[in-house]
Structure formats: structure tokens, C-alpha cells
CSV table of C-alpha atoms and ligand atoms in Angstrom, one decimal:
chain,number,residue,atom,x,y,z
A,28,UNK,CA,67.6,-31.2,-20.1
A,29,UNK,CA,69.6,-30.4,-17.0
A,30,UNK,CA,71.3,-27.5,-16.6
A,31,UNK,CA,74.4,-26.5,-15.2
A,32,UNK,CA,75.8,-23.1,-13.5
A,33,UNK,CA,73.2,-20.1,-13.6
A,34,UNK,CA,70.2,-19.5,-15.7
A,35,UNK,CA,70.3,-16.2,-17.7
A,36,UNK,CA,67.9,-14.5,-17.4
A,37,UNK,CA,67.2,-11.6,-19.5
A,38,UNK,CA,63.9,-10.4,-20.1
A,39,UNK,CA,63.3,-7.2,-19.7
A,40,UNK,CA,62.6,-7.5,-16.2
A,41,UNK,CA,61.8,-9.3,-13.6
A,42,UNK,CA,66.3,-9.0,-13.5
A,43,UNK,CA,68.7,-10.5,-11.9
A,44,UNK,CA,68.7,-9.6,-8.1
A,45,UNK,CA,72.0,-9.2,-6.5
A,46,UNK,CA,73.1,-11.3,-3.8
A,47,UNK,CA,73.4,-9.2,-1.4
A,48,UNK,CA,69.8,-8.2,-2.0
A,49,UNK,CA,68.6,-11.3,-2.0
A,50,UNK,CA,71.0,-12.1,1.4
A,51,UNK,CA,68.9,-8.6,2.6
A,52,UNK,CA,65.6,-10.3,2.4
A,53,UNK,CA,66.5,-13.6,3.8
A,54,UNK,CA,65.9,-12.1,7.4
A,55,UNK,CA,63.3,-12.4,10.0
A,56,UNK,CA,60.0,-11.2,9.4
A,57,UNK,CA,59.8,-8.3,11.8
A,58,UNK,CA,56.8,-6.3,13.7
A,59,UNK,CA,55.7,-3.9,10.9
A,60,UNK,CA,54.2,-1.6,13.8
A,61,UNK,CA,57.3,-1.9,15.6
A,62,UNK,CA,60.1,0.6,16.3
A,63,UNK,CA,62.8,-1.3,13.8
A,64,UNK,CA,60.3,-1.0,11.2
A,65,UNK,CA,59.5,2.6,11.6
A,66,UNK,CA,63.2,3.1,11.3
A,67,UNK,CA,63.6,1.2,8.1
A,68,UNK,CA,60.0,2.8,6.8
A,69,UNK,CA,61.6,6.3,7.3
A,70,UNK,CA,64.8,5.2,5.6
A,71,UNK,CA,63.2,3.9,2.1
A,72,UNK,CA,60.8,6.8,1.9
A,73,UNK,CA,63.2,9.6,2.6
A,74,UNK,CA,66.0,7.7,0.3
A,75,UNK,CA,63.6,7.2,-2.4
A,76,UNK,CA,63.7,11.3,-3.6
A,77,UNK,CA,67.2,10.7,-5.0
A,78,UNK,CA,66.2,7.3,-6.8
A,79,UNK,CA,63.5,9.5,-8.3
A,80,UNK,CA,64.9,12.7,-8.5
A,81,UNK,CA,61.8,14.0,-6.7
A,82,UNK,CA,61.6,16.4,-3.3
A,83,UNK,CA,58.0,15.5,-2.7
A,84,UNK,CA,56.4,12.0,-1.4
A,85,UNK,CA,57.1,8.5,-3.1
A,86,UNK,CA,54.5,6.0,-1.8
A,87,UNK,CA,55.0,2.3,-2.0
A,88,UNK,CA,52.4,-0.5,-2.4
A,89,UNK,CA,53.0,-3.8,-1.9
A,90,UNK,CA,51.8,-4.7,-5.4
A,91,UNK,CA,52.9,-4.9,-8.9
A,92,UNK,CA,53.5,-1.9,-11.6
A,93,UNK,CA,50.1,-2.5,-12.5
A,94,UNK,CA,48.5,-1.5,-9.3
A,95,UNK,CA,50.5,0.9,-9.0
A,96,UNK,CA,49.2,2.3,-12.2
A,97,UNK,CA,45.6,1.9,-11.1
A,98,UNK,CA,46.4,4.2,-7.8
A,99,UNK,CA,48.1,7.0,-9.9
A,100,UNK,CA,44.4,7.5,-12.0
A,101,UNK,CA,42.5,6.9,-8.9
A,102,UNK,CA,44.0,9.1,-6.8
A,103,UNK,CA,44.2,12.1,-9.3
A,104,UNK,CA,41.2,12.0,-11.6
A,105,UNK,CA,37.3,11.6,-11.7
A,106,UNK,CA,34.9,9.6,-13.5
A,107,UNK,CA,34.4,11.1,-16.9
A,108,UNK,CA,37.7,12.8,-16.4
A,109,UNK,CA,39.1,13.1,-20.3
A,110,UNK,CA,42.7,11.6,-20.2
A,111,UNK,CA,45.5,11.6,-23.1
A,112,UNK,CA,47.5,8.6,-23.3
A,113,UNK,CA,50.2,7.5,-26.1
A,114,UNK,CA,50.2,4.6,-27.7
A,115,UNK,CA,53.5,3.3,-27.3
A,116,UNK,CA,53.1,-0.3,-27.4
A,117,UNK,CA,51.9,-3.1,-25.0
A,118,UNK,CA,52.0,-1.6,-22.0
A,119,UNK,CA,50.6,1.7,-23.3
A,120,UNK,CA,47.0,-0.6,-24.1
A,121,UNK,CA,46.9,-1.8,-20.3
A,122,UNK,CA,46.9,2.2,-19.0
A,123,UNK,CA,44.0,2.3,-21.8
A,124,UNK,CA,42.1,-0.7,-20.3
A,125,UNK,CA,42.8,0.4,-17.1
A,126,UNK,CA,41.8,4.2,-17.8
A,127,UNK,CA,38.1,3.0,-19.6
A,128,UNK,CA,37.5,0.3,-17.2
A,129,UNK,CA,37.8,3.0,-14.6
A,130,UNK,CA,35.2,5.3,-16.5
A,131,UNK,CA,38.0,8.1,-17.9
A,132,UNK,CA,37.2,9.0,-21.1
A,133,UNK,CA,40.3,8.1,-23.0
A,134,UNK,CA,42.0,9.9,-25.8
A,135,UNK,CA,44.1,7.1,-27.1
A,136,UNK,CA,46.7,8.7,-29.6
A,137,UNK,CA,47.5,6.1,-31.8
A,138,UNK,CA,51.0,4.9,-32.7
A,139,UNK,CA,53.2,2.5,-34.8
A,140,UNK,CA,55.1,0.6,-32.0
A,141,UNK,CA,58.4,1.8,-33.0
A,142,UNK,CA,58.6,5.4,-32.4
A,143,UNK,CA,57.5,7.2,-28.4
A,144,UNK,CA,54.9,9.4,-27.9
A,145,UNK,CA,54.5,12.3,-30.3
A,146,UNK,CA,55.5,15.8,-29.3
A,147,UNK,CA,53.9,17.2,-32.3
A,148,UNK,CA,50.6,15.1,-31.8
A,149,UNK,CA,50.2,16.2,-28.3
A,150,UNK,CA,50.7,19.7,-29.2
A,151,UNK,CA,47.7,19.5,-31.7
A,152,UNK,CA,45.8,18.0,-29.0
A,153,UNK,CA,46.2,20.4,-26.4
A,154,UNK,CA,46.0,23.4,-28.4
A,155,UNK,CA,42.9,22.3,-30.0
A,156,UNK,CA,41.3,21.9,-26.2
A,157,UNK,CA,40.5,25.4,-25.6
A,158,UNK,CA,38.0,24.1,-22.2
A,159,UNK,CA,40.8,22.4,-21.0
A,160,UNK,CA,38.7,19.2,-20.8
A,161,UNK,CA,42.4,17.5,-20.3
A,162,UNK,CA,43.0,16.4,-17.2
A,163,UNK,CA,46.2,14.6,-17.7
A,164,UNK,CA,48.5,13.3,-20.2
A,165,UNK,CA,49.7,9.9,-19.7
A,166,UNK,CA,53.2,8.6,-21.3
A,167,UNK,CA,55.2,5.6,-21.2
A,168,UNK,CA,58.8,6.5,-20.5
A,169,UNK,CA,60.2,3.3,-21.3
A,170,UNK,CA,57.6,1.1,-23.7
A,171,UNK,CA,59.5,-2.3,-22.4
A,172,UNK,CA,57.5,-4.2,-25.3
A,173,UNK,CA,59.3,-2.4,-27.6
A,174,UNK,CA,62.6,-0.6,-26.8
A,175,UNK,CA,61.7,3.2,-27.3
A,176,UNK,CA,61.7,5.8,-24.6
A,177,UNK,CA,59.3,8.4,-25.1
A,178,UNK,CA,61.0,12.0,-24.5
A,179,UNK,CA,59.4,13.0,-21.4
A,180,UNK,CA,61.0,16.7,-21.1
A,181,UNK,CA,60.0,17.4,-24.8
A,182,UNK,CA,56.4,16.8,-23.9
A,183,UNK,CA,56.4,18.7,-21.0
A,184,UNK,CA,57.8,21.9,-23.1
A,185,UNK,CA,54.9,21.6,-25.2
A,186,UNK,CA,52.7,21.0,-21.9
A,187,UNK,CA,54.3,24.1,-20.6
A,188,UNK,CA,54.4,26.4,-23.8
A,189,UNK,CA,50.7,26.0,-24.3
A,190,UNK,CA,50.2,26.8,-20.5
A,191,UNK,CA,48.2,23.7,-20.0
A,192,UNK,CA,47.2,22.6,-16.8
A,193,UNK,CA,46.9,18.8,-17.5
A,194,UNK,CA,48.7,16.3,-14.6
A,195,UNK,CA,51.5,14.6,-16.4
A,196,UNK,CA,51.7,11.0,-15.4
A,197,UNK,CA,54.5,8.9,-16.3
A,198,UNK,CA,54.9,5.0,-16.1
A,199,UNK,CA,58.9,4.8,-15.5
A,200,UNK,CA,58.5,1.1,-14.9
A,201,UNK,CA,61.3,-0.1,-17.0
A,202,UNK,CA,63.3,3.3,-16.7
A,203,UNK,CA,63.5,4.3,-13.2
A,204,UNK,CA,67.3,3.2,-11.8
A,205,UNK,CA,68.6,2.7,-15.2
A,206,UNK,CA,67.7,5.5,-17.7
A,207,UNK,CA,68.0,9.0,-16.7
A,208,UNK,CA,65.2,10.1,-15.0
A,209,UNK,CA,64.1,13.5,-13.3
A,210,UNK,CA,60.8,13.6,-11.7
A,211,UNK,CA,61.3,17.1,-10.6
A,212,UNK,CA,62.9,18.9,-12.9
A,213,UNK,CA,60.8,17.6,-15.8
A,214,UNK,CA,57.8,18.6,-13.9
A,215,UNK,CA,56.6,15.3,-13.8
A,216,UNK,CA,53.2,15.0,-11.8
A,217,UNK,CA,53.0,11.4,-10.7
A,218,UNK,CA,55.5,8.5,-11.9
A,219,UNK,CA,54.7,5.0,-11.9
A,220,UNK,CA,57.3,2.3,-10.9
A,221,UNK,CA,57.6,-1.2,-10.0
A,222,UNK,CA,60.9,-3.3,-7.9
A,223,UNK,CA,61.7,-5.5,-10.4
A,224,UNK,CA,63.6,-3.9,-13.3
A,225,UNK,CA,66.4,-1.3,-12.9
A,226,UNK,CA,65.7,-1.4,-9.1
A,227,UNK,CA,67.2,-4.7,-8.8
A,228,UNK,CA,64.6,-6.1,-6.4
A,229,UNK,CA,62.3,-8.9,-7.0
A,230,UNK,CA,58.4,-8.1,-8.2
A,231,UNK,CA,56.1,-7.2,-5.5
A,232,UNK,CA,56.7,-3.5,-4.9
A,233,UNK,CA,54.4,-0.9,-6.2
A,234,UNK,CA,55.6,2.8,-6.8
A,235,UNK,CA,53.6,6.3,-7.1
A,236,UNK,CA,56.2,9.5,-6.5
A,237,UNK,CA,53.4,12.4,-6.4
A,238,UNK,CA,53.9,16.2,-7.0
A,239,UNK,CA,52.4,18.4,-4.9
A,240,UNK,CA,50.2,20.2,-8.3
A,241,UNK,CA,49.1,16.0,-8.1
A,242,UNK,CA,48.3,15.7,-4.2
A,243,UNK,CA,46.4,19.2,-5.0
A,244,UNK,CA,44.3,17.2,-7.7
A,245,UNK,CA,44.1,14.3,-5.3
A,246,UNK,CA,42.0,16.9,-2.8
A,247,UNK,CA,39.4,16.9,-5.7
A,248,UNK,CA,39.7,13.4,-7.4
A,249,UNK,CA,36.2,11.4,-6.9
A,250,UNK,CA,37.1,8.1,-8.1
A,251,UNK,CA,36.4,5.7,-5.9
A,252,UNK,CA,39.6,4.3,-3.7
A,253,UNK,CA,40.0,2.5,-0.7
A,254,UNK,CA,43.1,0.1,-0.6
A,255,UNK,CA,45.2,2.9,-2.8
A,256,UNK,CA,43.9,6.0,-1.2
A,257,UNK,CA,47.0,8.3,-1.3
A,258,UNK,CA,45.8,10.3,1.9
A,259,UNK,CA,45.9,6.8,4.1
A,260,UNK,CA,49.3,5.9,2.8
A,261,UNK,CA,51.0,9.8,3.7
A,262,UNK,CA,49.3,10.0,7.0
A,263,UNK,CA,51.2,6.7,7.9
A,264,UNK,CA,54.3,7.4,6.2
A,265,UNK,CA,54.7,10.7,8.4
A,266,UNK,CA,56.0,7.8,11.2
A,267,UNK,CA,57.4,5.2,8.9
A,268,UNK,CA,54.8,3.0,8.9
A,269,UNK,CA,52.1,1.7,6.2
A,270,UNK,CA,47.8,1.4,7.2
A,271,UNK,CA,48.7,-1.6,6.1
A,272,UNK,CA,50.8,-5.0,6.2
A,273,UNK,CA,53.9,-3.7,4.1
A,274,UNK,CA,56.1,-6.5,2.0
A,275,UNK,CA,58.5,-5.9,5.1
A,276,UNK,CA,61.0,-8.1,3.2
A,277,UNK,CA,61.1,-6.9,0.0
A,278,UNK,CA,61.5,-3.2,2.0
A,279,UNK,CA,64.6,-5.0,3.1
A,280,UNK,CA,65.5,-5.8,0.0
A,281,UNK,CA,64.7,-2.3,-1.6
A,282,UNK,CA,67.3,-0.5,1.2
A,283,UNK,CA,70.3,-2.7,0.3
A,284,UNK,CA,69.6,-2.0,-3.7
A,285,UNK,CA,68.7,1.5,-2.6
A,286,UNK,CA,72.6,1.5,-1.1
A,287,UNK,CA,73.9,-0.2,-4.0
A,288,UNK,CA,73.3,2.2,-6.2
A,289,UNK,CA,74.3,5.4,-4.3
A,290,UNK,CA,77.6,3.2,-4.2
A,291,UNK,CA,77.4,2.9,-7.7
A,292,UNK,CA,76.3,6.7,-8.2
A,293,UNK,CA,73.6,6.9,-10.7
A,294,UNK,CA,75.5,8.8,-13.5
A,295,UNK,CA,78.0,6.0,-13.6
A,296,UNK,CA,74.4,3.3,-13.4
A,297,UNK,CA,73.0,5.4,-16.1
A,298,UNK,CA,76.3,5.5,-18.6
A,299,UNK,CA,76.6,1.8,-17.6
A,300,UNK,CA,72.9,1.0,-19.5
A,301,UNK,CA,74.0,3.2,-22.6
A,302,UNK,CA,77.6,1.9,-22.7
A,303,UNK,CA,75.2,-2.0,-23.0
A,304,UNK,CA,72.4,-0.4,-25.6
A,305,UNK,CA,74.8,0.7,-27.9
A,306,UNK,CA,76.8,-2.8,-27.5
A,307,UNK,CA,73.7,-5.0,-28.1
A,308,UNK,CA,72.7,-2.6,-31.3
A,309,UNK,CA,76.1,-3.3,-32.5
A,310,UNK,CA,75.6,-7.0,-32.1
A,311,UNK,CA,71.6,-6.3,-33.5
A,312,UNK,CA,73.4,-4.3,-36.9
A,313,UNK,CA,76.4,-6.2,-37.6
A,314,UNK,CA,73.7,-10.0,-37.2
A,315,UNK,CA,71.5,-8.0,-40.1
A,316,UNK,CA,68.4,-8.0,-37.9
A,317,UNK,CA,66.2,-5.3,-37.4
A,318,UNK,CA,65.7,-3.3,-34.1
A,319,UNK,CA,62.3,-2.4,-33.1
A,320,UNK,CA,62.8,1.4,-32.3
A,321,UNK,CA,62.9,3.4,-35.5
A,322,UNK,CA,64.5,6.6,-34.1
A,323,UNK,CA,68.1,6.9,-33.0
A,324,UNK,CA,67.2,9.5,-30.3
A,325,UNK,CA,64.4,7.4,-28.6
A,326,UNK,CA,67.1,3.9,-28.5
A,327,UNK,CA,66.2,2.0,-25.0
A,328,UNK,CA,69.0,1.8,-22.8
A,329,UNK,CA,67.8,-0.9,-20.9
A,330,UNK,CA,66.3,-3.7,-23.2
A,331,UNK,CA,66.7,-3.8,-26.8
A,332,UNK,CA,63.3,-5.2,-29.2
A,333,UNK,CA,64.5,-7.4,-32.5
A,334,UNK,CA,62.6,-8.6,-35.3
A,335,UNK,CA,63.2,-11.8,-36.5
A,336,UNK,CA,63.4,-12.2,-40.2
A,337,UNK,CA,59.9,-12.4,-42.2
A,338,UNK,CA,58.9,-16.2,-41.9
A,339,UNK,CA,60.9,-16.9,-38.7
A,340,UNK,CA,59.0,-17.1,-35.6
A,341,UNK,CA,60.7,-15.7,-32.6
A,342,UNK,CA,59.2,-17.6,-30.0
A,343,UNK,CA,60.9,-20.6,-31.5
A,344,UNK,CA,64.0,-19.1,-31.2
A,345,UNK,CA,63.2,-18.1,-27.5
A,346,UNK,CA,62.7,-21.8,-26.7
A,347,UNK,CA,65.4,-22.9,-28.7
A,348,UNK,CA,67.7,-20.9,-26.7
A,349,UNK,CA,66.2,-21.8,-23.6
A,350,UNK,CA,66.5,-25.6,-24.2
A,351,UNK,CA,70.6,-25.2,-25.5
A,352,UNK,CA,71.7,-22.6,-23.5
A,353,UNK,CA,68.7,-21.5,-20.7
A,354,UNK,CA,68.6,-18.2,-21.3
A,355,UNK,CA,65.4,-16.5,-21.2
A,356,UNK,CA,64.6,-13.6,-23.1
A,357,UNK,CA,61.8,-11.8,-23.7
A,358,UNK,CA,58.9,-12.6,-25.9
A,359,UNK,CA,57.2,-10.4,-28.3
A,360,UNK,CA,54.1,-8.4,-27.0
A,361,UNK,CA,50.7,-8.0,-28.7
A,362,UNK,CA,51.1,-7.5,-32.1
A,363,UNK,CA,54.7,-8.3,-32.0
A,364,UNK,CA,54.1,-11.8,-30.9
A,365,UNK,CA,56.2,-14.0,-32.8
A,366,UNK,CA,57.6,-11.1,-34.6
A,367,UNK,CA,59.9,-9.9,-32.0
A,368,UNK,CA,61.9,-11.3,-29.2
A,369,UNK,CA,63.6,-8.7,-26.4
A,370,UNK,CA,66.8,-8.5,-24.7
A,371,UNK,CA,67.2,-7.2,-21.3
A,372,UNK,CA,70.6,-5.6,-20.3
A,373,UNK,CA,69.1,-3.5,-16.9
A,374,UNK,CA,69.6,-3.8,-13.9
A,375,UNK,CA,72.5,-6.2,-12.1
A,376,UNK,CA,74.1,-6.5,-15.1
A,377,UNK,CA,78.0,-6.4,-16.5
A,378,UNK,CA,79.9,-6.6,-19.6
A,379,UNK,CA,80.4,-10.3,-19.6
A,380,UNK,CA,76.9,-10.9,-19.0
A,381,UNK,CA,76.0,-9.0,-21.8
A,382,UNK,CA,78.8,-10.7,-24.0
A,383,UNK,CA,76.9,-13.8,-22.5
A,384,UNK,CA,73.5,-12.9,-23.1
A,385,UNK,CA,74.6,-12.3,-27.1
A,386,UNK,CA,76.9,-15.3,-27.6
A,387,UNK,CA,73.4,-17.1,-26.3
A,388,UNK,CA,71.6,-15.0,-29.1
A,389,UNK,CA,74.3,-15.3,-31.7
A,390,UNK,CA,74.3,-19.5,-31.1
A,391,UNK,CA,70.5,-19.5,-31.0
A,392,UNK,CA,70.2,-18.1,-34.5
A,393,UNK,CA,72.3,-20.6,-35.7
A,394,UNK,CA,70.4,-23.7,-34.1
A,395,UNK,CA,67.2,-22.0,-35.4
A,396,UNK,CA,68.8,-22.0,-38.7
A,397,UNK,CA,67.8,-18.0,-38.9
A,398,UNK,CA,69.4,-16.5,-41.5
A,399,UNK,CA,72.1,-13.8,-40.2
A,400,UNK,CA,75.5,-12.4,-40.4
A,401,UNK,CA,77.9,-14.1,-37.7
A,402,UNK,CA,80.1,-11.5,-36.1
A,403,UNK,CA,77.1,-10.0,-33.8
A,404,UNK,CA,78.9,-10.6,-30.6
A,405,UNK,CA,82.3,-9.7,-32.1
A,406,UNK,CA,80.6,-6.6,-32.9
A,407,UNK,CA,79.4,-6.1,-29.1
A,408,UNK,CA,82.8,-6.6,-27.8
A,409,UNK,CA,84.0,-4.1,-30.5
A,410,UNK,CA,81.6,-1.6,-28.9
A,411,UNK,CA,82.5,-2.5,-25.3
A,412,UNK,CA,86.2,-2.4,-26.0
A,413,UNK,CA,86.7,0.3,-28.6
A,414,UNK,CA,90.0,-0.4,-30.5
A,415,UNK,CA,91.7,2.7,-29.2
A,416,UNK,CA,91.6,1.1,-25.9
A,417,UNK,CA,92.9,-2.3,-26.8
A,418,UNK,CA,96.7,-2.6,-26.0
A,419,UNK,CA,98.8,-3.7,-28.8
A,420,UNK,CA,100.0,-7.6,-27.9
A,421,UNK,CA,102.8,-7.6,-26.4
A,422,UNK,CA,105.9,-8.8,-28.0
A,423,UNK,CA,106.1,-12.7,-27.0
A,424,UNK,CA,109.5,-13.6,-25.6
A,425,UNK,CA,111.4,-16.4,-27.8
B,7,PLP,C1,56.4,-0.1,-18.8
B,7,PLP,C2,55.6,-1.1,-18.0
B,7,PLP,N1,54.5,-0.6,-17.4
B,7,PLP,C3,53.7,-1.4,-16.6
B,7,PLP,C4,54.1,-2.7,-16.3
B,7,PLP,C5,53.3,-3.6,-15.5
B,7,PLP,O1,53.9,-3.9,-14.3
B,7,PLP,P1,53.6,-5.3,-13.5
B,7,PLP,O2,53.8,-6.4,-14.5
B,7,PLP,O3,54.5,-5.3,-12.4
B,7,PLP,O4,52.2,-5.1,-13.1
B,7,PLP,C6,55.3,-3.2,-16.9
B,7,PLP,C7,55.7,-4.6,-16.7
B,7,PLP,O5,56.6,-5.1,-17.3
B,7,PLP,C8,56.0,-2.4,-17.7
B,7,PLP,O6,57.2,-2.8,-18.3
């Protein structure tokens, strides 16, 4: 089928990236060890504190979220090393595989896919762990197979009250540049990124922001590490430069979204994604589906999970909606495969594109002959554009 105007495309990341981040990177490839890179080196890593709300070092790979995962265990534990982790879904399981592949021993806490990590569970954990065996508690701040962000600063009360010395590590790939985040002030130890959700910038930028109680257990940390070594990266940094080829044009890419959103100002980014959650739950309620996320106070703000009714596969309704209307959204992870399909709203988004993005879902359901409610995206609109702000008509002159 051939398709006209833009492709939607709404999974929960890759996003959309601007044009005028995409006009960024469409420049000359230029000396990495030269002077103009050292300038735009010095740039991104002194810009990226307020992106992360940190004051100490951000380091950035040229590699995915996943490597990026990899070099926050490497640099900060040892083999053997006994490591919490939640599970929060999808994404939890690959810092599992990740964490026994490298030889940690891991304390998997198990969960149901629909709620975050437990406060109460990792408060009987560590109060149980009198030799402070711990090393580090790892959460998912945003579980993108799902749609439930884990409360970071309620775990690290507990962490805090039971004067536990375990490094909190915190995968923000799906959260960082679109839910509230606050490396410092939560006394986060290392948080995990990637460019290709809320930062607006294609895939292929790796992110560890480290605190210094983190570059103190990096001193000690005997995994083995070569390409990831933290201590490479920071000596390099001090000038601008990487001890290695950078992704020079995704860097440029990274400035201009970096400038984009001071423009914006992240509280208005922030109320933006929440002002597009609760629209799309409105559209999720008023269709009669159900929403992944069982608790109100753990909703995603940037991508919403939906069951599809028992019997209905949501992969054919994926492919139906990318044949009619090519939109693609996201597919359901792991045990939600089939179950569950996901909508993205982060990132480069607006109001029309999420009224778009839900006409596409509200029209899918019909072709897939899924039985809903209609009124979904009236519902949205509703949310978007509460009544009290909706002018009366004006009186039509005869
Ligand atoms: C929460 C979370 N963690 C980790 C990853 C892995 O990132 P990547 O696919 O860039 O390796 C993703 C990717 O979607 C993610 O959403």
C-alpha cells in the first residue's frame, strides 16, 4: 500500500526527531581530536547536569541503552557482587541477564508487570541484610514494556532510613527528558539513559550520569572493563574529547535537542507528558480497554500499555493499523506479547499528534472488529480541552 504524508510513529521510543535535530546532524563529519570538537565535547558534557539534574559527570557512549547498562555494573560492582533488581517488566529481565551473565549474584524481586518496584519489598530486603552483602539496588524508573514508573525517591527513603550503603542504579531510559527526574536530589548513584526517547535524538547514544559515592565504588569495582572503563572516558572528557571515535553527529544532534528543551524549560516538557498521559487514559477508559499500570500514582507519562480484550490479539491490531493508517505503535513485550500493544506520546510530540495517534487507535479497533466503546478520542480531546476552557460558539450572524 502506498502511503502518503508522514508515518506516525509511536512506539515508545525510538520518537520522532525534530527537524531541526535532524538538520543538526546533516553536517560535516568533523576532526573528533580537533579544536571544534573539543568545544562541542565541553558543551554536551557540561549541559548534560541540568538534563539530569545531576552536578557530577554524565559520560556518553556511542552505544545503545543497553550498553550503557552493561558499563553502569561494570564500572561499579565485582564478580560475586550481590545486586537487588525489581522486576518491573521487560526491560527489568535484560538488567537480570545482563547482571548473571556478568557473574553478580542477583536478587531478582519478583513482580506482576503492572505495579513498580516495591518499597515495602525492598525494605524487607535490606533490613534482613545485616552484612550488608547489598551492593546495589537496581530500579527501572520508567518500565517502557509496561507504562509504570517505579517511585525512585520512595526507595531511596527506605535506602536512607535503614542507613544502607547499597549504590542505587537507575535505568531512566524512557524517563529522562520527559518525566521528572532528579539525579541529585534523589540521591541517585548512577542513571542509565539512551538518545532516542524523551531526548529527541535518534538511537545510538549511550548514557551513565555517575555520583561521586559511585566513582568512589568505581576505585574498587574488579569487573573486568576495557571499552566502558569509566576512568578512560573522565580523563578525556576533562578536554572535551572521548579515548575514542565519538558518534560526532549524533553529539550534534544531542546539542540542538539539548537547546530545545532549555527553550522549552523542563517543567513546561514535564507538564506537557502529563497533560498527554492523562489524555490517552481518557481515550484508554472511555474505549472500555484496560491499562496496563494498576496504580494511579505509578501512571507513565510518556507511553501508555493497553490490553486488548481476552481473545483479541494485539499484534493484529498493530498491523492492521499500520497497513490503514501507518502508524506504528508499540508491541507487547515478553509475556505481554499479543496481550498488549503501547502508545508512545514522549518526546517531539503535540496535542494533534496525540489526537492523531488515538483517531489511528480508535479506527484500528474498528477494522479489527475489537469490541469497544467509540468516543475514545472524544474523550482525549475532552481531557486536552477541558470544558471550562471551551468558548461558548459564538452567536452566528443572520
Ligand atoms: C527502560 C529501558 N531500558 C533499557 C532499554 C534498552 O535500550 P536499547 O534498546 O537502546 O539498548 C530500553 C529500550 O527501549 C528501555 O526502554
Amino acid at each position: 500500500m502506498i502511503h502518503t504524508g508522514r508515518h506516525f510513529l509511536q512506539i515508545p521510543g525510538p520518537t520522532n526527531v525534530p527537524d531541526r535535530v535532524l538538520r543538526a546532524i546533516d553536517q560535516p563529519v568533523i576532526d573528533h581530536r580537533g579544536p571544534e570538537f573539543a568545544e562541542l565535547g565541553l558543551a554536551i558534557l557540561s549541559g548534560l547536569g541540568e538534563v539530569f539534574q545531576t552536578k557530577g559527570h554524565v559520560i556518553v557512549y556511542p552505544s545503545s541503552g543497553t550498553g550503557a547498562i552493561e558499563a553502569s555494573l561494570v564500572n561499579t560492582l565485582s564478580a560475586g557482587d550481590r545486586v537487588i533488581i525489581f522486576e518491573t517488566g521487560q526491560f527489568s529481565n535484560i538488567w537480570r541477564q545482563i547482571g548473571e551473565r556478568l557473574g553478580l549474584e542477583v536478587d531478582y524481586v519478583p513482580g506482576s508487570w503492572r505495579q513498580g518496584a516495591s518499597p515495602h519489598e525492598l525494605e524487607a530486603r535490606l533490613s534482613s541484610d545485616s552484612r550488608q552483602a547489598v551492593k546495589a539496588v537496581v530500579v527501572v524508573h520508567n518500565e517502557t514494556s509496561t507504562g509504570v514508573t517505579s517511585r525512585i525517591p520512595e526507595l531511596r527513603r527506605i535506602m536512607n532510613r535503614l542507613r544502607h550503603p547499597a549504590l542505587l542504579i537507575v535505568d531512566a531510559v524512557s524517563s529522562l527528558g520527559s518525566i521528572e527526574y532528579r539525579m541529585d536530589e534523589w540521591e541517585v548513584d548512577v542513571t542509565v539513559c539512551g538518545s532516542q526517547k524523551g531526548l529527541m535524538v535518534p538511537p545510538g547514544l549511550g548514557f551513565n550520569a555517575i555520583s561521586e559515592k559511585a566513582l568512589s565504588a568505581n576505585k574498587n569495582a574488579k569487573l573486568p572493563r576495557s571499552y566502558w572503563d569509566w576512568q578512560d572516558m573522565l580523563k578525556h572528557n576533562q578536554a572535551g574529547f572521548f579515548p575514542f571515535t565519538p558518534a560526532t553527529n549524533l553529539l550534534f544532534g544531542l546539542r540542538e535537542a539539548m537547546k530545545m528543551m532549555k527553550e522549552e524549560g523542563f517543567a513546561n516538557i514535564f507538564r506537557r507528558h502529563i497533560r498527554h498521559g492523562e489524555a490517552t487514559r481518557a481515550a484508554v477508559r472511555a474505549w472500555g480497554l484496560e491499562i496496563v499500570c494498576e496504580e494511579p500514582l505509578e501512571y507513565s507519562h510518556s507511553m501508555t500499555g493497553v490490553f486488548t480484550p481476552e481473545g483479541h490479539d494485539a499484534d493484529r491490531l498493530r498491523k492492521i493499523i499500520l497497513e490503514n493508517f501507518d502508524m506504528s505503535l508499540g508491541a507487547g513485550l515478553g509475556k505481554l506479547a499479543g496481550k498488549a500493544f503501547r502508545i508512545g506520546h514522549l518526546g517531539s510530540f503535540n496535542d494533534l499528534m496525540l489526537a492523531g495517534t488515538l483517531s489511528g487507535v480508535e479506527m484500528g479497533l474498528r477494522l479489527a472488529g475489537i469490541p469497544h466503546n467509540e468516543g475514545g478520542v472524544m474523550a482525549a480531546l475532552d481531557s486536552l480541552t477541558p470544558a471550562a476552557q471551551v468558548r461558548e460558539p459564538a452567536k452566528v450572524a443572520r
